[in-house]
Short mmCIF file of C-alpha atoms and ligand atoms in Angstrom, two decimals:
data_model
loop_
_atom_site.label_atom_id
_atom_site.label_comp_id
_atom_site.label_asym_id
_atom_site.label_seq_id
_atom_site.Cartn_x
_atom_site.Cartn_y
_atom_site.Cartn_z
CA VAL A 1 160.66 -205.00 -101.45
CA LEU A 2 158.33 -204.34 -98.56
CA ILE A 3 161.16 -203.76 -96.06
CA GLY A 4 163.05 -201.63 -98.61
CA SER A 5 159.95 -199.52 -99.27
CA LEU A 6 159.44 -199.01 -95.56
CA LEU A 7 163.03 -197.88 -95.07
CA ILE A 8 162.81 -195.49 -98.04
CA TYR A 9 159.48 -194.15 -96.71
CA ARG A 10 161.02 -193.51 -93.29
CA SER A 11 164.09 -191.70 -94.57
CA VAL A 12 162.07 -189.60 -97.04
CA LYS A 13 159.74 -188.66 -94.18
CA ASN A 14 162.70 -187.69 -92.04
CA TRP A 15 164.19 -185.58 -94.80
CA SER A 16 160.98 -183.87 -95.65
CA SER A 17 160.17 -183.01 -92.04
CA GLU A 18 163.71 -181.57 -91.61
CA LEU A 19 163.31 -179.63 -94.87
CA ASN A 20 159.90 -178.32 -93.82
CA GLN A 21 161.30 -177.22 -90.49
CA MET A 22 164.23 -175.52 -92.21
CA SER A 23 162.05 -173.63 -94.70
CA GLU A 24 159.76 -172.57 -91.83
CA GLU A 25 162.83 -171.26 -89.96
CA ILE A 26 164.06 -169.41 -93.05
CA ARG A 27 160.65 -167.76 -93.42
CA THR A 28 160.71 -166.53 -89.81
CA LEU A 29 164.37 -165.43 -89.81
CA ASP A 30 163.37 -161.90 -90.69
CA ASP A 31 161.37 -161.33 -87.49
CA GLY A 32 164.53 -159.98 -85.87
CA ASN A 33 164.87 -162.47 -82.99
CA ARG A 34 167.18 -164.89 -84.72
CA ASN A 35 169.82 -164.51 -87.37
CA GLN A 36 171.01 -168.12 -87.68
CA LEU A 37 169.39 -171.40 -88.69
CA SER A 38 169.50 -174.21 -86.14
CA ILE A 39 171.79 -176.94 -87.41
CA PRO A 40 170.37 -180.48 -87.52
CA GLU A 41 172.79 -183.28 -86.59
CA GLN A 42 171.27 -185.64 -89.14
CA PRO A 43 171.12 -186.10 -92.08
CA ILE A 44 174.64 -184.93 -92.78
CA GLU A 45 173.69 -183.25 -96.11
CA MET A 46 171.11 -181.07 -94.35
CA LYS A 47 173.65 -180.18 -91.71
CA GLU A 48 176.02 -178.98 -94.43
CA VAL A 49 173.31 -176.98 -96.21
CA ALA A 50 172.34 -175.29 -92.91
CA MET A 51 175.98 -174.46 -92.14
CA ALA A 52 176.55 -173.01 -95.65
CA PHE A 53 173.36 -170.98 -95.30
CA ASN A 54 174.49 -169.58 -91.93
CA GLU A 55 177.85 -168.63 -93.40
CA LEU A 56 176.11 -166.82 -96.25
CA LEU A 57 173.88 -164.98 -93.77
CA HIS A 58 176.90 -163.99 -91.70
CA ASN A 59 178.74 -162.61 -94.76
CA LYS A 60 175.66 -160.68 -95.90
CA GLU A 61 175.23 -159.19 -92.45
CA ALA A 62 178.86 -158.12 -92.32
CA SER A 63 178.56 -156.51 -95.73
CA ILE A 64 175.36 -154.63 -94.73
CA GLU A 65 177.17 -153.45 -91.58
CA ARG A 66 180.10 -152.19 -93.70
CA GLU A 67 177.74 -150.34 -96.04
CA LYS A 68 175.99 -148.70 -93.07
CA GLN A 69 179.33 -147.60 -91.67
CA PHE A 70 180.30 -146.27 -95.08
CA ILE A 71 177.13 -144.17 -95.32
CA THR A 72 177.63 -142.82 -91.78
CA ASP A 73 181.25 -141.89 -92.51
CA ALA A 74 180.42 -140.40 -95.90
CA SER A 75 177.60 -138.25 -94.58
CA HIS A 76 179.77 -137.05 -91.73
CA ASP A 77 182.51 -136.06 -94.17
CA LEU A 78 180.00 -134.32 -96.42
CA LYS A 79 178.31 -132.52 -93.57
CA THR A 80 181.45 -130.86 -92.23
CA PRO A 81 182.32 -128.75 -95.31
CA ILE A 82 178.64 -127.92 -95.89
CA ALA A 83 178.34 -126.59 -92.33
CA ALA A 84 181.50 -124.53 -92.85
CA ILE A 85 180.18 -123.08 -96.11
CA ARG A 86 176.84 -122.18 -94.52
CA GLY A 87 178.65 -120.56 -91.60
CA HIS A 88 180.56 -118.26 -93.94
CA VAL A 89 177.48 -117.45 -96.04
CA GLN A 90 175.65 -116.42 -92.86
CA LEU A 91 178.65 -114.37 -91.75
CA ILE A 92 178.61 -112.46 -95.05
CA GLN A 93 174.85 -111.94 -94.76
CA ARG A 94 175.10 -110.62 -91.20
CA ARG A 95 178.26 -108.58 -91.32
CA GLY A 96 179.16 -108.21 -94.99
CA GLU A 97 177.79 -104.71 -95.28
CA SER A 98 179.31 -103.27 -92.12
CA HIS A 99 182.62 -105.17 -92.50
CA PRO A 100 183.22 -105.67 -96.23
CA GLU A 101 186.83 -106.73 -95.52
CA ILE A 102 185.62 -110.17 -94.35
CA ILE A 103 184.06 -110.96 -97.76
CA PRO A 104 187.17 -111.96 -99.78
CA LYS A 105 188.43 -114.21 -96.97
CA SER A 106 185.05 -115.90 -96.58
CA LEU A 107 184.66 -116.33 -100.33
CA SER A 108 188.05 -117.98 -100.62
CA PHE A 109 187.12 -120.29 -97.74
CA ILE A 110 183.81 -121.17 -99.43
CA ASP A 111 185.69 -121.80 -102.66
CA SER A 112 188.21 -124.19 -101.07
CA GLU A 113 185.55 -126.02 -99.05
CA SER A 114 183.34 -126.48 -102.10
CA GLN A 115 186.33 -127.85 -104.03
CA ARG A 116 186.87 -130.31 -101.19
CA LEU A 117 183.20 -131.32 -101.42
CA GLU A 118 183.46 -131.77 -105.15
CA LYS A 119 186.54 -133.94 -104.81
CA LEU A 120 185.00 -136.04 -102.06
CA SER A 121 181.79 -136.68 -103.99
CA ARG A 122 183.84 -137.66 -107.04
CA GLN A 123 185.84 -140.07 -104.87
CA LEU A 124 182.68 -141.56 -103.35
CA LEU A 125 181.23 -142.15 -106.80
CA GLU A 126 184.53 -143.70 -107.82
CA LEU A 127 184.44 -146.10 -104.88
CA ASN A 128 181.00 -147.40 -105.75
CA LYS A 129 181.41 -147.41 -109.50
CA GLY A 130 181.29 -150.65 -111.45
CA ARG A 131 183.82 -151.32 -114.18
CA ASP A 132 183.33 -150.67 -117.84
CA GLU A 133 185.26 -153.57 -119.35
CA LEU A 134 184.77 -152.12 -122.83
CA LYS A 135 187.40 -149.49 -122.18
CA LEU A 136 190.14 -152.10 -121.76
CA GLU A 137 193.17 -151.18 -123.83
CA GLU A 138 196.89 -151.77 -123.91
CA ILE A 139 198.45 -149.02 -121.84
CA SER A 140 202.04 -147.90 -121.68
CA LEU A 141 202.55 -147.65 -117.93
CA SER A 142 205.99 -146.16 -118.57
CA GLN A 143 204.41 -143.25 -120.41
CA LEU A 144 201.54 -142.91 -117.93
CA VAL A 145 203.89 -142.75 -114.92
CA ARG A 146 206.19 -140.26 -116.71
CA GLU A 147 203.20 -138.03 -117.53
CA GLU A 148 201.95 -138.09 -113.94
CA VAL A 149 205.40 -137.26 -112.58
CA GLU A 150 205.76 -134.37 -115.03
CA LYS A 151 202.30 -133.06 -114.17
CA SER A 152 203.03 -133.05 -110.43
CA HIS A 153 206.48 -131.62 -110.99
CA SER A 154 205.06 -128.65 -112.89
CA ILE A 155 202.13 -128.06 -110.52
CA HIS A 156 203.88 -128.50 -107.18
CA LEU A 157 207.44 -127.60 -108.22
CA ARG A 158 208.73 -130.66 -106.41
CA GLU A 159 211.89 -132.61 -107.02
CA PHE A 160 211.51 -136.19 -108.33
CA ASP A 161 214.04 -138.95 -108.60
CA THR A 162 212.76 -141.37 -111.25
CA LYS A 163 213.83 -144.73 -112.59
CA ILE A 164 211.25 -145.70 -115.19
CA GLU A 165 211.84 -148.70 -117.40
CA ASN A 166 210.77 -148.26 -121.03
CA ASP A 167 207.94 -150.21 -122.61
CA VAL A 168 206.23 -151.48 -119.47
CA THR A 169 202.70 -152.18 -120.71
CA LEU A 170 199.50 -153.57 -119.23
CA VAL A 171 196.02 -154.26 -120.59
CA GLY A 172 193.64 -152.25 -118.43
CA ILE A 173 191.58 -149.12 -117.97
CA ARG A 174 193.60 -145.94 -118.24
CA SER A 175 191.65 -143.86 -115.69
CA GLU A 176 192.01 -146.56 -113.01
CA LEU A 177 195.76 -146.81 -113.40
CA GLN A 178 196.06 -143.03 -113.52
CA GLN A 179 194.24 -142.81 -110.19
CA VAL A 180 196.68 -145.27 -108.62
CA VAL A 181 199.73 -143.30 -109.69
CA GLN A 182 198.15 -139.88 -109.11
CA ASN A 183 196.89 -140.64 -105.59
CA LEU A 184 200.21 -142.12 -104.48
CA ILE A 185 202.21 -139.19 -105.86
CA GLU A 186 199.72 -136.70 -104.42
CA ASN A 187 200.08 -138.28 -100.96
CA ALA A 188 203.88 -138.38 -101.21
CA ILE A 189 203.76 -134.62 -101.85
CA LYS A 190 201.04 -133.82 -99.30
CA TYR A 191 202.74 -135.58 -96.42
CA SER A 192 206.26 -134.24 -96.92
CA LYS A 193 208.03 -130.89 -96.88
CA ALA A 194 208.56 -128.88 -100.06
CA GLU A 195 212.33 -129.29 -100.12
CA THR A 196 212.22 -133.11 -99.96
CA LYS A 197 212.44 -135.51 -102.87
CA THR A 198 209.94 -138.12 -104.14
CA THR A 199 211.29 -141.30 -105.68
CA VAL A 200 209.34 -143.10 -108.41
CA ILE A 201 210.46 -146.49 -109.74
CA LEU A 202 208.71 -148.52 -112.42
CA GLU A 203 210.20 -151.77 -113.63
CA THR A 204 209.39 -155.39 -114.40
CA ARG A 205 210.46 -157.90 -111.79
CA ASP A 206 209.94 -161.60 -112.53
CA ASN A 207 206.32 -161.82 -113.64
CA ASN A 208 205.26 -158.58 -112.00
CA ILE A 209 205.21 -154.91 -112.72
CA TYR A 210 206.86 -153.16 -109.77
CA LEU A 211 205.85 -149.59 -108.93
CA GLU A 212 207.43 -147.81 -105.99
CA ILE A 213 206.59 -144.32 -104.79
CA ALA A 214 208.65 -143.20 -101.83
CA ASP A 215 208.79 -139.91 -99.97
CA GLU A 216 210.88 -138.35 -97.23
CA GLY A 217 207.88 -137.05 -95.31
CA ILE A 218 206.20 -137.56 -91.95
CA GLY A 219 206.03 -141.37 -92.28
CA ILE A 220 203.29 -143.72 -91.07
CA SER A 221 203.36 -145.37 -87.65
CA ASP A 222 203.17 -149.16 -87.31
CA THR A 223 199.73 -148.82 -85.68
CA ASP A 224 198.38 -146.83 -88.64
CA LYS A 225 199.94 -148.93 -91.39
CA PRO A 226 197.32 -151.74 -91.33
CA HIS A 227 194.45 -149.23 -91.49
CA ILE A 228 195.40 -146.59 -94.04
CA PHE A 229 193.78 -148.50 -96.93
CA GLU A 230 190.42 -148.51 -95.14
CA ARG A 231 187.79 -146.04 -96.31
CA PHE A 232 187.90 -142.74 -94.38
CA TYR A 233 190.85 -143.73 -92.21
CA ARG A 234 193.27 -140.90 -91.51
CA ALA A 235 196.24 -141.11 -89.20
CA ASP A 236 196.05 -138.67 -86.30
CA THR A 237 199.27 -137.02 -87.46
CA SER A 238 197.56 -136.05 -90.74
CA ARG A 239 194.53 -134.68 -88.97
CA THR A 240 196.54 -132.67 -86.50
CA SER A 241 199.00 -131.40 -89.10
CA LYS A 242 195.92 -130.03 -90.95
CA VAL A 243 196.83 -131.68 -94.25
CA GLU A 244 193.68 -131.67 -96.37
CA GLY A 245 192.15 -135.02 -97.16
CA SER A 246 189.27 -137.36 -96.55
CA GLY A 247 190.92 -140.75 -96.10
CA VAL A 248 189.35 -142.14 -99.27
CA GLY A 249 192.23 -141.94 -101.78
CA LEU A 250 194.14 -145.04 -100.70
CA SER A 251 191.02 -147.21 -100.58
CA ILE A 252 190.41 -146.31 -104.25
CA VAL A 253 194.05 -147.15 -105.02
CA LYS A 254 193.74 -150.53 -103.29
CA LYS A 255 190.47 -151.34 -105.03
CA ASN A 256 191.95 -150.48 -108.43
CA VAL A 257 195.13 -152.47 -107.83
CA GLU A 258 193.08 -155.49 -106.79
CA TYR A 259 191.07 -155.35 -110.02
CA TYR A 260 194.30 -156.39 -111.73
CA GLY A 261 195.01 -159.18 -109.25
CA GLY A 262 197.74 -156.98 -107.81
CA SER A 263 198.73 -155.95 -104.30
CA ILE A 264 199.82 -152.83 -102.48
CA LYS A 265 201.85 -152.43 -99.30
CA VAL A 266 203.48 -149.67 -97.33
CA GLU A 267 206.88 -149.70 -95.65
CA ASP A 268 209.09 -147.19 -93.89
CA ASN A 269 211.40 -145.32 -96.21
CA HIS A 270 214.90 -144.95 -94.77
CA PRO A 271 215.97 -142.73 -93.14
CA GLN A 272 212.66 -140.86 -93.34
CA GLY A 273 209.19 -141.17 -94.85
CA SER A 274 207.00 -143.84 -96.43
CA LYS A 275 207.38 -146.19 -99.36
CA PHE A 276 204.35 -147.54 -101.23
CA ILE A 277 204.94 -150.64 -103.34
CA VAL A 278 202.44 -151.82 -105.94
CA LEU A 279 202.82 -155.19 -107.65
CA LEU A 280 200.72 -155.91 -110.74
CA PRO A 281 200.83 -159.29 -112.46
CA ARG A 282 201.87 -159.00 -116.15
P1 ADP B 312 193.82 -138.61 -97.39
O1 ADP B 312 195.24 -138.35 -97.81
O2 ADP B 312 192.82 -137.90 -98.23
O3 ADP B 312 193.61 -138.43 -95.93
P2 ADP B 312 194.29 -141.38 -98.16
O4 ADP B 312 193.32 -142.51 -98.23
O5 ADP B 312 195.03 -141.05 -99.40
O6 ADP B 312 193.47 -140.16 -97.63
O7 ADP B 312 195.34 -141.71 -97.02
C1 ADP B 312 194.89 -142.20 -95.77
C2 ADP B 312 195.84 -141.78 -94.67
O8 ADP B 312 197.09 -142.46 -94.81
C3 ADP B 312 196.20 -140.31 -94.69
O9 ADP B 312 195.25 -139.54 -94.01
C4 ADP B 312 197.54 -140.30 -93.99
O10 ADP B 312 197.34 -140.34 -92.58
C5 ADP B 312 198.17 -141.61 -94.41
N1 ADP B 312 199.09 -141.46 -95.56
C6 ADP B 312 198.84 -141.78 -96.84
N2 ADP B 312 199.92 -141.57 -97.61
C7 ADP B 312 200.88 -141.09 -96.79
C8 ADP B 312 202.25 -140.68 -96.98
N3 ADP B 312 202.84 -140.72 -98.18
N4 ADP B 312 202.94 -140.27 -95.88
C9 ADP B 312 202.37 -140.24 -94.66
N5 ADP B 312 201.09 -140.61 -94.42
C10 ADP B 312 200.35 -141.03 -95.46
#
């Protein structure tokens, strides 16, 4: 009993001194010099706790870094149209009276820039919005996709080639699924010429719902493909071709698709353009 008590006393002492040291380290982590706990070799349980803690710290740091980047990108994208609007307001103030012919042009510029701002702030809210599970309902994707195609057809007067299976349904949130279809169709139209055709396919394949939206437009290079779903990423071709956009649409699409345990990928469309494929588990 005596020897046993001594052994227990020694190991408890060891443990508690390691634990004390670890909690002291955790308390001083915030002083900015260190961002990792030192990992004790023994006892093995403490080593594992320290390693798990370091991993958690690393993930938190990465997520804070991403948020910072997001705020920098968002404020940059908000600042640009605001500066443009202010520029035109000042132009009207300075020269409006002597050159009234500049007013309609400036007003139309202010109007389009403020619409861009409105859209961007809506998208930013969308990106950070939580989900309202209460609005879950059974949705006819067949009908939703048909409605979106018809809407775009009547607004943009574009030709569509559709193959939409009847009665494809999914339990979900209507506005989220609408955004997926709308953004993909909008991009197909934005990044292609007016006389080209957009193909939309909706069908069930094995245990998945398969949605394909393909265009005959400018296409996406292999270097851009892995990045286009990142927030604020725009391929250089889109910037230089002066197509309006903020690089946020596809990140909303990806986020929404992932809510349903689904996936999205982009491929080349042959002979020309891009093909977006969304798979949603049924
Ligand atoms: P936005 O279109 O507002 O720039 P998105 O997030 O919707 O933002 O798209 C990100 C980028 O991916 C676009 O800027 C464009 O470079 C590229 N892209 C998206 N869809 C297409 C498409 N159908 N054809 C060619 N490029 C595309």
